[in-house]
C-alpha positions as a printed Julia matrix, in Angstrom:
764×3 Matrix{Float64}:
 -65.65   28.24    4.72
 -63.62   31.23    3.71
 -62.94   32.38    0.26
 -60.79   30.02   -1.7
 -58.33   32.62   -2.85
 -57.34   33.34    0.76
 -54.4    31.28    2.07
 -55.09   28.81    4.83
 -53.21   30.79    7.45
 -55.59   33.76    6.9
 -58.84   31.83    6.72
 -61.53   31.9     9.44
 -64.06   29.15   10.0
 -67.35   29.06   11.97
 -68.02   25.9    13.95
 -70.35   25.03   16.86
 -68.73   24.7    20.24
 -69.45   22.13   22.91
 -72.77   23.65   23.92
 -73.86   24.0    20.3
 -73.23   27.69   19.78
 -71.38   28.84   16.66
 -67.95   30.34   17.06
 -65.38   31.73   14.66
 -61.92   30.2    14.76
 -58.78   30.45   12.61
 -58.47   27.63   10.13
 -55.32   26.46   11.96
 -56.49   25.98   15.54
 -55.86   23.2    18.1
 -59.58   22.73   18.7
 -60.04   21.63   15.11
 -57.69   18.65   15.58
 -59.31   15.22   15.53
 -58.78   12.99   18.53
 -56.87   10.09   17.09
 -53.9     8.23   18.57
 -51.13    7.28   16.16
 -49.12    4.28   17.38
 -45.31    4.36   17.0
 -43.57    2.11   14.51
 -41.75   -1.06   15.57
 -39.47   -3.02   13.22
 -40.52   -6.53   12.18
 -39.25   -9.39   14.36
 -36.16  -11.23   13.16
 -36.96  -14.94   12.9
 -39.84  -14.42   15.3
 -42.59  -16.78   16.21
 -45.93  -16.73   14.35
 -47.45  -14.84   17.26
 -44.84  -12.09   16.97
 -45.34  -11.88   13.23
 -49.09  -11.62   13.69
 -48.6    -8.88   16.27
 -46.39   -6.91   13.88
 -48.89   -7.27   11.04
 -51.69   -5.97   13.25
 -49.51   -3.09   14.43
 -48.53   -2.24   10.84
 -52.2    -2.29    9.83
 -53.02    0.33   12.46
 -50.23    2.62   11.25
 -51.21    2.23    7.6
 -54.89    2.91    8.25
 -54.12    5.98   10.39
 -51.79    7.49    7.8
 -54.21    6.79    4.96
 -56.96    8.48    7.01
 -54.64   11.47    7.5
 -53.85   11.73    3.79
 -57.57   11.67    2.97
 -58.29   14.71    5.15
 -58.98   18.1     3.56
 -56.22   20.64    3.36
 -57.14   22.57    6.5
 -57.86   19.48    8.6
 -54.64   17.88    7.46
 -52.54   20.81    8.62
 -54.37   21.07   11.94
 -53.63   17.4    12.58
 -49.98   17.72   11.5
 -49.25   20.83   13.54
 -51.11   20.0    16.76
 -51.05   16.18   17.0
 -47.92   15.06   18.88
 -48.66   11.36   18.44
 -48.43   11.78   14.68
 -44.94   13.27   14.92
 -43.83   10.48   17.27
 -45.12    7.9    14.8
 -43.26    9.47   11.87
 -40.07    9.93   13.9
 -40.14    6.32   15.05
 -40.28    5.11   11.47
 -37.34    7.31   10.43
 -35.37    5.98   13.39
 -36.16    2.26   13.18
 -36.8     1.62    9.5
 -34.19   -0.64    7.92
 -31.64    0.8     5.51
 -30.52   -0.83    2.31
 -27.74   -3.0     3.81
 -29.46   -3.93    7.05
 -30.12   -7.67    7.47
 -33.59   -6.78    8.82
 -34.36   -5.16    5.48
 -35.09   -8.59    4.03
 -38.55   -9.59    5.29
 -39.08  -13.13    6.38
 -42.5   -13.64    4.79
 -44.49  -12.11    1.93
 -47.08  -10.77    4.37
 -44.44   -8.85    6.31
 -42.95   -7.5     3.09
 -46.35   -6.32    1.92
 -47.03   -4.59    5.24
 -43.61   -2.92    5.1
 -44.31   -1.58    1.6
 -47.63   -0.08    2.67
 -46.1     1.67    5.69
 -43.15    2.88    3.62
 -45.41    4.43    1.0
 -47.78    5.99    3.53
 -44.94    7.63    5.49
 -43.36    9.01    2.34
 -46.64   10.44    1.07
 -47.24   12.06    4.46
 -43.86   13.82    4.42
 -44.38   14.78    0.79
 -47.66   16.5     1.6
 -46.12   18.14    4.67
 -43.38   19.65    2.47
 -45.9    21.1    -0.02
 -47.24   24.56    0.78
 -49.52   24.75   -2.27
 -51.67   21.81   -3.24
 -53.97   23.66   -5.63
 -55.19   27.15   -6.45
 -57.7    26.94   -3.61
 -55.61   25.08   -1.04
 -52.3    26.71   -0.17
 -50.31   28.4     2.57
 -48.43   31.66    2.46
 -44.79   30.67    1.73
 -43.37   32.67    4.64
 -45.98   31.27    7.04
 -45.36   27.77    5.71
 -41.65   28.15    6.4
 -42.35   29.38    9.91
 -44.79   26.54   10.64
 -42.45   23.72    9.62
 -39.49   25.37   11.35
 -41.07   26.34   14.67
 -43.01   23.07   15.06
 -39.98   20.94   14.09
 -41.88   19.24   11.31
 -38.58   19.09    9.47
 -35.01   19.38   10.71
 -31.59   18.41    9.35
 -31.53   14.88   10.87
 -35.03   14.18    9.49
 -34.02   15.42    6.06
 -30.94   13.17    6.1
 -33.06   10.16    7.07
 -35.6    10.94    4.37
 -32.85   10.94    1.76
 -31.36    7.63    2.81
 -34.73    5.89    3.24
 -36.68    7.18    0.25
 -33.93    8.35   -2.12
 -33.86    5.18   -4.19
 -36.4     5.72   -6.96
 -37.71    9.03   -5.6
 -34.76   11.32   -6.27
 -36.68   13.99   -8.16
 -39.54   14.15   -5.65
 -37.14   14.37   -2.72
 -35.12   17.05   -4.48
 -38.26   19.18   -4.96
 -39.29   18.57   -1.35
 -35.95   19.62    0.15
 -35.54   22.49   -2.28
 -38.95   23.86   -1.27
 -38.12   23.48    2.42
 -34.79   25.34    2.11
 -36.3    27.97   -0.17
 -39.28   28.82    2.04
 -37.23   28.68    5.23
 -33.61   29.86    4.79
 -33.03   29.13    8.47
 -32.35   25.53    7.5
 -29.12   26.66    5.81
 -27.82   27.94    9.13
 -28.92   24.67   10.77
 -27.04   22.74    8.1
 -23.98   24.9     8.65
 -24.12   24.03   12.35
 -24.7    20.33   11.59
 -21.61   19.85    9.4
 -19.17   19.97   12.37
 -21.23   17.21   13.97
 -20.85   15.17   10.81
 -17.1    15.74   10.91
 -17.12   14.62   14.52
 -18.2    11.21   13.24
 -14.83   10.8    11.53
 -12.94   11.91   14.63
 -14.91    9.45   16.76
 -14.07    6.54   14.46
 -10.39    7.5    14.41
 -10.39    7.69   18.18
 -12.01    4.25   18.47
  -9.34    2.83   16.15
  -6.55    4.3    18.25
  -5.7     6.88   15.58
  -5.47   10.32   17.1
  -6.05   13.49   15.13
  -6.07   17.17   15.85
  -8.98   19.53   15.39
  -8.27   19.98   11.67
  -8.36   16.25   10.99
  -4.59   15.86   10.61
  -2.88   12.93   12.28
  -0.78   13.73   15.34
   1.82   11.63   17.22
   0.45    8.97   19.52
   0.56    9.92   23.19
   2.33    7.68   25.68
  -0.86    7.3    27.67
  -2.62    5.88   24.58
  -0.53    2.71   24.36
  -3.2     0.67   26.12
  -6.06    1.94   23.99
  -7.79   -0.62   21.76
  -7.28   -0.6    18.02
  -9.23   -2.16   15.18
  -7.19   -5.34   15.6
  -7.48   -5.54   19.39
 -11.0    -4.28   20.09
 -13.76   -6.76   20.77
 -15.71   -8.31   17.92
 -18.89   -6.49   18.91
 -17.08   -3.14   19.01
 -15.67   -3.74   15.54
 -19.13   -4.63   14.28
 -20.62   -1.46   15.76
 -17.79    0.61   14.31
 -18.3    -0.7    10.78
 -22.08   -0.28   11.03
 -21.61    3.28   12.26
 -19.25    4.1     9.4
 -21.5     2.49    6.8
 -24.64    4.26    8.0
 -22.9     7.66    8.23
 -21.29    7.55    4.79
 -24.47    6.27    3.15
 -26.54    9.04    4.69
 -24.1    11.8     3.71
 -23.89   10.53    0.14
 -27.68   10.24   -0.2
 -28.23   13.8     0.99
 -25.56   15.38   -1.23
 -26.65   13.33   -4.22
 -30.3    14.39   -3.86
 -29.66   18.0    -2.89
 -26.36   19.15   -4.53
 -26.64   22.82   -3.36
 -25.66   21.59    0.1
 -22.17   20.79   -1.25
 -21.14   24.42   -0.9
 -22.03   24.36    2.81
 -19.99   21.2     3.34
 -17.05   22.66    1.43
 -17.06   25.79    3.59
 -15.93   23.53    6.46
 -13.1    21.89    4.43
 -15.14   18.7     4.38
 -13.3    17.27    1.37
  -9.84   17.49    2.9
 -11.1    16.01    6.17
 -12.8    13.18    4.3
  -9.66   12.35    2.3
  -7.49   12.38    5.42
  -9.93   10.12    7.25
 -10.1     7.72    4.31
  -6.32    7.4     4.14
  -5.96    6.86    7.9
  -8.9     4.71    8.94
  -9.92    2.62    5.92
  -6.72    0.53    5.59
  -6.69   -0.11    9.34
 -10.31   -1.28    9.48
 -10.01   -3.33    6.29
  -6.95   -5.09    7.69
  -8.85   -5.93   10.87
 -11.79   -7.36    8.91
  -9.49   -9.48    6.74
  -7.07  -10.72    9.37
  -9.28  -11.31   12.4
 -10.92  -14.65   13.03
 -14.7   -14.49   13.36
 -16.84  -17.15   14.92
 -19.43  -16.65   12.2
 -18.15  -16.65    8.62
 -21.23  -14.82    7.36
 -20.47  -11.98    9.79
 -17.05  -11.48    8.22
 -18.6   -11.36    4.75
 -21.21   -8.86    5.94
 -18.57   -6.61    7.5
 -16.46   -6.73    4.35
 -19.48   -5.87    2.21
 -20.25   -2.89    4.43
 -16.64   -1.67    4.29
 -16.72   -1.89    0.5
 -19.98    0.03    0.44
 -18.57    2.69    2.8
 -15.43    3.16    0.69
 -17.51    3.49   -2.44
 -19.78    6.08   -0.84
 -16.88    8.15    0.48
 -15.27    8.27   -2.95
 -18.59    9.28   -4.5
 -19.05   12.01   -1.88
 -15.65   13.42   -2.8
 -16.62   13.36   -6.47
 -19.94   15.07   -5.75
 -18.16   17.89   -3.91
 -15.72   18.36   -6.79
 -18.41   18.08   -9.42
 -20.73   20.72   -8.01
 -17.99   23.01   -6.71
 -15.65   22.94   -9.72
 -16.6    20.68  -12.63
 -20.19   21.81  -13.13
 -19.29   25.53  -13.34
 -16.59   24.66  -15.88
 -19.09   22.78  -18.04
 -21.57   25.62  -17.83
 -18.91   28.17  -18.75
 -18.73   31.71  -17.53
 -16.31   34.41  -16.55
 -14.78   32.59  -13.58
 -13.94   29.36  -15.38
 -10.22   29.93  -14.77
 -10.84   30.2   -11.03
 -12.79   26.94  -10.91
 -10.13   25.14  -12.96
  -7.41   26.34  -10.6
  -9.43   25.17   -7.61
  -9.92   21.74   -9.17
  -6.19   21.37   -9.85
  -5.42   22.37   -6.28
  -7.75   19.69   -4.98
  -6.12   17.06   -7.19
  -2.7    18.18   -6.02
  -3.79   17.82   -2.39
  -4.82   14.23   -3.17
  -1.3    13.2    -4.25
   0.06   12.35   -0.74
  -3.04   10.22   -0.03
  -2.02    7.22   -2.15
  -4.81    4.83   -1.21
  -7.59    7.37   -1.65
  -6.14    8.66   -4.91
  -5.94    5.19   -6.46
  -9.51    4.34   -5.38
 -10.84    7.67   -6.64
  -9.04    7.31   -9.97
 -10.4     3.78  -10.33
 -13.99    5.0   -10.08
 -13.64    8.52  -11.55
 -10.5     8.7   -13.72
  -8.62   11.91  -13.12
  -7.32   11.76  -16.69
 -10.88   12.4   -17.91
 -11.2    15.46  -15.69
  -7.88   16.82  -16.92
  -8.96   16.17  -20.51
 -12.11   18.16  -19.78
  -9.98   21.03  -18.46
  -7.78   20.95  -21.54
 -10.84   21.22  -23.77
 -12.3    24.09  -21.76
  -8.95   25.85  -21.24
  -6.53   25.14  -24.11
  -3.82   27.25  -22.42
  -3.7    25.13  -19.26
  -0.21   24.35  -17.93
   0.91   21.06  -19.5
   3.68   20.6   -16.94
   1.21   20.71  -14.09
  -1.2    18.26  -15.68
   1.65   15.86  -16.51
   2.79   16.08  -12.91
  -0.7    15.16  -11.7
  -0.97   12.19  -14.05
   2.44   10.93  -12.96
   1.35   11.31   -9.34
  -1.73    9.2   -10.04
   0.39    6.45  -11.56
   2.76    6.66   -8.61
  -0.2     6.2    -6.26
  -1.2     3.01   -8.09
   2.37    1.71   -7.84
   2.74    2.58   -4.15
  -0.38    0.64   -3.12
   0.78   -2.39   -5.11
  -2.1    -2.47   -7.56
  -2.32   -2.27  -11.33
  -4.66    0.08  -13.11
  -7.6    -1.8   -14.67
  -7.21   -2.74  -18.3
  -9.19   -0.57  -20.65
  -9.46    2.02  -17.89
 -10.1     4.95  -20.17
 -12.49    2.94  -22.36
 -14.56    1.83  -19.36
 -14.78    5.38  -18.07
 -14.93    7.21  -21.33
 -17.6     9.67  -20.24
 -16.65   13.13  -19.08
 -15.92   13.49  -15.41
 -19.08   15.45  -14.74
 -21.14   12.51  -16.05
 -18.97    9.77  -14.58
 -21.44    9.0   -11.85
 -23.97    7.87  -14.44
 -21.61    5.45  -16.12
 -22.95    2.53  -14.14
 -21.15    2.54  -10.82
 -18.14    0.69   -9.6
 -17.67   -2.77   -8.17
 -17.03   -3.31   -4.52
 -13.99   -5.09   -3.07
 -15.88   -8.38   -3.25
 -16.81   -7.87   -6.86
 -20.36   -6.78   -6.0
 -22.08   -3.92   -7.76
 -24.83   -1.87   -6.23
 -27.95   -1.41   -8.29
 -31.47   -0.19   -7.66
 -32.48   -3.6    -6.33
 -29.45   -4.22   -4.13
 -26.16   -6.0    -4.85
 -25.74   -7.74   -8.16
 -22.93   -9.44  -10.02
 -20.88   -7.31  -12.43
 -20.68   -8.31  -16.03
 -17.57   -8.59  -18.15
 -14.65   -6.27  -17.76
 -16.71   -3.57  -16.06
 -16.03   -5.14  -12.68
 -13.06   -3.76  -10.84
 -11.41   -4.85   -7.63
 -11.14   -2.86   -4.45
  -9.32   -5.59   -2.55
  -5.57   -4.77   -2.32
  -3.67   -7.53   -4.1
  -0.8    -7.86   -6.48
  -1.18   -8.62  -10.1
  -3.84   -8.04  -12.7
  -6.91   -9.98  -13.68
  -6.43  -10.68  -17.33
  -6.76  -13.49  -19.78
  -5.11  -16.83  -19.17
  -2.65  -16.39  -21.98
  -1.13  -13.25  -20.48
  -0.9   -14.62  -16.92
   2.44  -15.79  -15.64
   3.13  -18.12  -12.75
   3.57  -15.23  -10.33
   0.32  -13.53  -11.38
  -1.69  -16.72  -11.05
  -0.22  -17.35   -7.6
  -1.16  -13.78   -6.66
  -4.77  -14.36   -7.73
  -4.93  -17.56   -5.69
  -3.45  -15.89   -2.61
  -5.85  -12.93   -2.86
  -8.84  -15.31   -2.92
  -7.5   -17.52   -0.15
  -6.99  -14.49    2.11
 -10.76  -14.08    2.18
 -11.75  -17.74    1.72
  -8.98  -19.81    3.33
 -11.08  -23.01    3.51
 -11.15  -23.55   -0.25
  -8.65  -25.76   -2.02
  -6.32  -24.51   -4.73
  -7.62  -27.03   -7.25
 -11.18  -25.78   -6.81
 -10.06  -22.15   -7.08
  -8.08  -22.86  -10.25
 -11.16  -24.41  -11.83
 -13.2   -21.34  -10.85
 -10.59  -18.96  -12.28
 -10.56  -20.85  -15.57
 -14.36  -20.74  -15.72
 -14.57  -16.99  -15.08
 -11.69  -15.91  -17.3
  -9.25  -15.51  -14.39
 -11.3   -12.73  -12.78
 -10.82  -13.06   -9.02
 -13.65  -10.66   -8.14
 -16.17  -12.73  -10.11
 -14.95  -15.89   -8.42
 -15.27  -14.37   -4.93
 -18.69  -12.91   -5.65
 -20.17  -16.09   -7.11
 -18.77  -18.23   -4.29
 -20.22  -15.94   -1.63
 -23.62  -15.8    -3.33
 -23.67  -19.54   -4.18
 -24.12  -18.74   -7.86
 -21.39  -20.92   -9.31
 -21.78  -22.66  -12.62
 -23.33  -26.15  -12.4
 -20.01  -27.8   -13.24
 -18.2   -25.93  -10.45
 -20.96  -26.38   -7.9
 -20.51  -30.15   -8.07
 -16.75  -30.03   -7.34
 -15.26  -30.62   -3.93
 -14.47  -27.19   -2.5
 -11.46  -28.55   -0.62
 -10.01  -30.15   -3.77
  -6.21  -29.68   -3.86
  -4.27  -28.76   -6.93
  -3.75  -31.75   -9.24
  -0.24  -32.53  -10.57
  -1.39  -31.71  -14.1
  -2.46  -28.29  -12.91
   0.86  -27.4   -11.34
   2.16  -24.04  -12.32
   5.12  -23.91  -14.71
   8.2   -24.28  -12.5
  10.48  -21.32  -12.25
  13.47  -23.69  -12.55
  12.65  -24.32  -16.21
  13.34  -20.67  -16.94
  16.51  -20.16  -14.91
  20.08  -20.97  -15.98
  22.93  -21.94  -13.67
  26.56  -22.92  -13.99
  25.81  -26.16  -12.16
  23.08  -27.3   -14.58
  23.33  -30.98  -15.58
  26.2   -31.78  -13.24
  26.22  -34.98  -11.18
  24.48  -33.29   -8.23
  21.78  -31.38  -10.21
  18.67  -32.78   -8.52
  16.41  -30.57  -10.69
  17.4   -32.35  -13.91
  18.52  -35.77  -12.66
  16.31  -38.44  -11.17
  19.19  -40.41   -9.65
  22.08  -38.91   -7.71
  24.94  -40.8    -6.07
  23.98  -40.22   -2.45
  27.16  -41.92   -1.22
  29.05  -38.83   -2.3
  26.76  -36.48   -0.4
  27.0   -36.08    3.34
  26.77  -33.37    5.93
  29.79  -32.68    8.07
  32.35  -35.44    8.68
  31.68  -38.92    7.44
  30.8   -41.5    10.02
  33.81  -43.48   11.16
  36.38  -41.02    9.79
  38.81  -39.22   12.03
  40.31  -35.83   11.4
  43.7   -37.41   10.61
  42.15  -39.61    7.93
  40.36  -36.69    6.34
  43.54  -34.56    6.22
  45.64  -37.48    5.0
  43.41  -38.22    2.04
  45.4   -37.04   -1.01
  43.26  -38.53   -3.75
  42.61  -35.14   -5.27
  46.38  -34.59   -5.56
  46.95  -37.88   -7.34
  44.14  -37.01   -9.74
  46.02  -33.87  -10.82
  49.45  -35.52  -11.1
  48.97  -36.8   -14.65
  47.78  -33.4   -15.81
  50.97  -31.66  -14.66
  53.25  -34.4   -15.99
  52.19  -33.42  -19.48
  54.06  -30.14  -18.96
  57.4   -31.73  -17.91
  58.78  -32.08  -21.47
  58.87  -28.7   -23.14
  60.13  -28.84  -26.7
  61.52  -25.51  -27.83
  62.56  -26.55  -31.32
  61.31  -29.21  -33.63
  63.64  -30.33  -36.39
  61.69  -30.35  -39.62
  63.02  -31.46  -42.94
  63.2   -28.71  -45.56
  59.91  -28.45  -47.42
  58.04  -30.76  -45.06
  54.91  -29.6   -43.23
  53.53  -31.25  -40.1
  50.27  -30.85  -38.3
  49.87  -30.28  -34.61
  49.76  -34.06  -34.08
  53.1   -34.53  -35.77
  51.66  -36.04  -38.93
  52.95  -34.94  -42.29
  50.57  -32.68  -44.22
  51.23  -32.84  -47.96
  48.41  -30.4   -48.78
  49.68  -27.53  -46.64
  49.55  -24.13  -48.37
  52.83  -22.22  -47.71
  52.06  -19.28  -49.99
  52.04  -16.7   -47.21
  54.78  -18.24  -45.01
  57.77  -16.03  -44.18
  61.19  -16.9   -42.87
  61.78  -16.15  -39.21
  65.18  -14.56  -39.24
  66.88  -14.44  -35.84
  63.94  -15.94  -34.03
  66.14  -18.54  -32.38
  69.0   -16.22  -31.43
  69.84  -16.19  -27.72
  69.82  -12.4   -27.43
  68.1   -12.24  -24.04
  64.76  -11.34  -25.55
  63.98  -14.47  -27.45
  60.66  -16.08  -27.19
  62.45  -19.39  -26.89
  64.42  -18.42  -23.8
  62.07  -19.88  -21.29
  62.36  -20.76  -17.67
  62.84  -24.45  -17.1
  59.75  -26.24  -15.97
  59.42  -26.75  -12.22
  57.1   -29.36  -10.86
  54.85  -27.97   -8.05
  55.89  -29.07   -4.58
  52.5   -30.54   -3.81
  52.81  -32.98   -6.71
  56.34  -34.1    -5.93
  57.18  -37.4    -4.26
  59.92  -37.63   -1.62
  61.0   -35.41    1.25
  62.02  -31.77    1.15
  65.75  -32.41    1.67
  65.88  -34.6    -1.4
  64.26  -31.84   -3.5
  66.73  -29.26   -2.22
  69.64  -31.56   -3.06
  68.35  -32.07   -6.57
  67.99  -28.32   -7.06
  71.58  -27.73   -5.9
  72.81  -30.3    -8.35
  70.87  -28.57  -11.13
  72.47  -25.23  -10.17
  75.94  -26.77  -10.26
  75.35  -28.33  -13.67
  73.96  -25.08  -15.1
  76.28  -23.51  -17.75
  78.66  -20.82  -16.44
  77.56  -18.29  -19.0
  74.13  -18.22  -17.38
  75.54  -17.54  -13.89
  76.35  -13.92  -13.01
  78.43  -13.62   -9.82
  77.32  -10.0    -9.24
  73.67  -10.79   -9.71
  71.52  -11.8    -6.74
  70.32  -15.38   -6.67
  67.09  -15.92   -8.45
  65.21  -17.29   -5.45
  66.59  -14.71   -2.98
  63.54  -12.9    -1.6
  65.42  -10.17    0.38
  69.09   -9.31    0.97
  71.07   -9.91    4.15
  70.17   -7.21    6.76
  73.76   -7.05    8.04
  74.98   -6.33    4.52
  72.36   -3.61    4.16
  73.48   -1.99    7.45
  77.09   -2.0     6.33
  76.14   -0.29    3.08
  74.1     2.35    4.93
  76.98    3.05    7.34
  79.34    3.46    4.41
  76.99    5.97    2.78
  76.72    8.0     6.01
  80.49    8.06    6.48
  80.97    9.27    2.91
  78.38   12.0     3.44
  80.0    13.23    6.73
  83.44   13.27    5.11
  82.12   15.28    2.18
  80.45   17.87    4.45
  83.32   18.04    6.96
  81.31   16.81    9.89
  83.2    15.02   12.63
  81.01   12.23   13.84
  80.75   11.9    17.59
  82.51    8.8    18.72
  80.2     6.19   19.99
  80.77    5.28   23.61
  83.08    8.28   24.37
  80.88    9.25   27.34
  81.05    5.75   28.79
  84.83    5.64   28.92
  86.93    3.02   30.65
  86.01    1.08   33.77
  86.21    2.96   37.05
  89.73    3.18   38.55
  91.61    3.04   35.25
  91.4     6.77   34.48
  89.63    8.49   31.59
  90.91   10.04   28.42
  90.66   13.74   27.74
  88.04   13.15   25.04
  85.82   11.23   27.44
  85.98   13.96   30.06
  85.25   16.63   27.46
  82.25   14.7    26.14
  80.89   14.21   29.65
  81.12   17.97   30.39
  79.44   18.77   27.11
  76.58   16.32   27.81
  76.1    17.66   31.33
  75.93   21.24   30.08
  73.49   20.61   27.22
  71.29   17.83   28.58
  68.61   20.36   29.62
  68.22   21.56   26.04
  66.08   18.64   24.98
  64.13   15.71   26.35
  62.39   16.33   29.69
  65.23   17.35   31.99
  63.77   20.79   32.83
  60.53   19.58   34.31
  61.12   21.49   37.57
  61.45   24.8    35.73
  58.28   24.16   33.81
  56.41   23.22   37.01
  57.49   26.51   38.6
  56.35   28.37   35.53
  52.88   26.78   35.65
  52.54   27.46   39.36
  53.4    31.12   38.88
  50.59   31.4    36.32
  48.09   29.83   38.7
  47.68   26.63   36.72
  48.64   24.39   39.67
  46.99   24.94   43.06
  49.45   25.63   45.83
């Protein structure tokens, strides 16, 4: 062997050849590779037969033994096998491609033996990649960094897709090791940065593909564009087949999970993603596609109920990951430099405010982001770092956040600032955020949230608070939000669940889906309707109406006279009978008769006092009484000069002629001093038109006489009948009319026609 202080890429070894003669070879040479065939990985069978399970266990044993043999090789032998053995790379690639992710149903092994085999393979593959990413194992065993970078790059031992798969498969629990691995790879081979820069557009193409599948077109920059006429027949999330929708959700979930895992493990890559405006494209995609896909998952009918729950869980997980990706980009591009301080802190603060301002039109994304990472905390951080920050701008942002919550029809969680009291840069470590089904992701999978930390992604009205603060409308909103997802459950059962879990709809949904209800609830009939004692407080008890407590108030009376209620015309009644029924007039007759006798003056004995009923009041206090002097004088303005009472025509009995005769008799018997011959009759509505014409003619004659105008005699042109001769005045008037008739009217139409023709206005 060569000297230990020499790197492996410079070492020379002497080994016998086939015929037994010694030869000198480089330490990294294909002839030094051991002949061993690594079998590719196959996922475990889903509900397979015992024979299939046994076959998988035997296959997994081969892979585990081969990888353990590889890891036990010396440093030089290990690298010869890694670089020159193609079957090894196919085995590792097959595991990265087919290994189950965290949310895959196949990730739950069917038997303990399968689970144990999966754990062994998982550990062996990870240890192999870890050793492949290490260029220096000890002081004696190491590679030159530049040569190491060239080896892994030229032999495709690592590439961007492999790195992404490593993050999503092994990131849980191995964050620090993976970070050191990827950091060493990018440090020793900067060419991976250019590969990552070329890979980001492919990642963005994922969003465009999903939008296109949902029938949502977008331009090259990710902005929505008008729908083309030729795209009317294209399927949408609501119209595509069930299998296509399933594939779409799985594709979205896998993509967002992988992106988040990579950026979370290796934050320096955030700058490369941001150079392609990844954040703005992500926000635009979230606002356009997420509501459409969520609506399809909620509204569509699935043959398998568990499939709908699985799709909803994946959508919740995808939304959560996208929001966290946006926060990671902001944290490492803006927030982290602000926390560290420096000369360019003002620039980073301005960039952060610009990003928040760009979020304002995206109402759904902004509300979801603020729910998980409160923007108020980030602004508070800016105010502490930059005391001179513009207060108007920050107030505008906070008002925009509240407007986003209002526009999506959701209420901000109670104790929002207390739940997320950590600074924005540390918000990701505050414990995570609940999914739309009330599930929370932990290191072991999905678990139930505890207390008020759970928040709701599902869009519904109302707030989940204590029972004492819930009104009838809020409780109905909680019931409707649960029944949208679980329509088979009865309202009585759901009310019992809400009471048990402090009226938290997300806890109710989560525990029902996971079959983790309390023993008392688990024994209830899930289709139980709402009992009468559990009816909500009626809204009628709070409203007031002018018809309350009348004879037809069915809300306050148990018995109503139904004989007085009918629709349309009563049976057996004709139109003549209905019109001839005057009962309502007779009912008002007595009321108006009380006004027939009007007493203007009441003769009272001097010193006597009477009440309104006419009874004598001997205890009346007349200290402040005054004498009414002249109150009863008939001076035309007396309060006692009243019009005589007239009974309305509708209440009178008899015909109209009889009433007119009685009125004439009353006029004749009226005192003469009350009748003014020059005054118009009281009931005269308008004067005689003939009299008005005579008065107008008299005024015109007086005016003409005053001005000296001789009025033209009417009918002077007509004259006498033919044959009797005409007067001189008639002849003179006829000549005058004949001479001046062209001055007005339309008697010169021929002249005007000639004039138009001369100007070319009328074609000849």
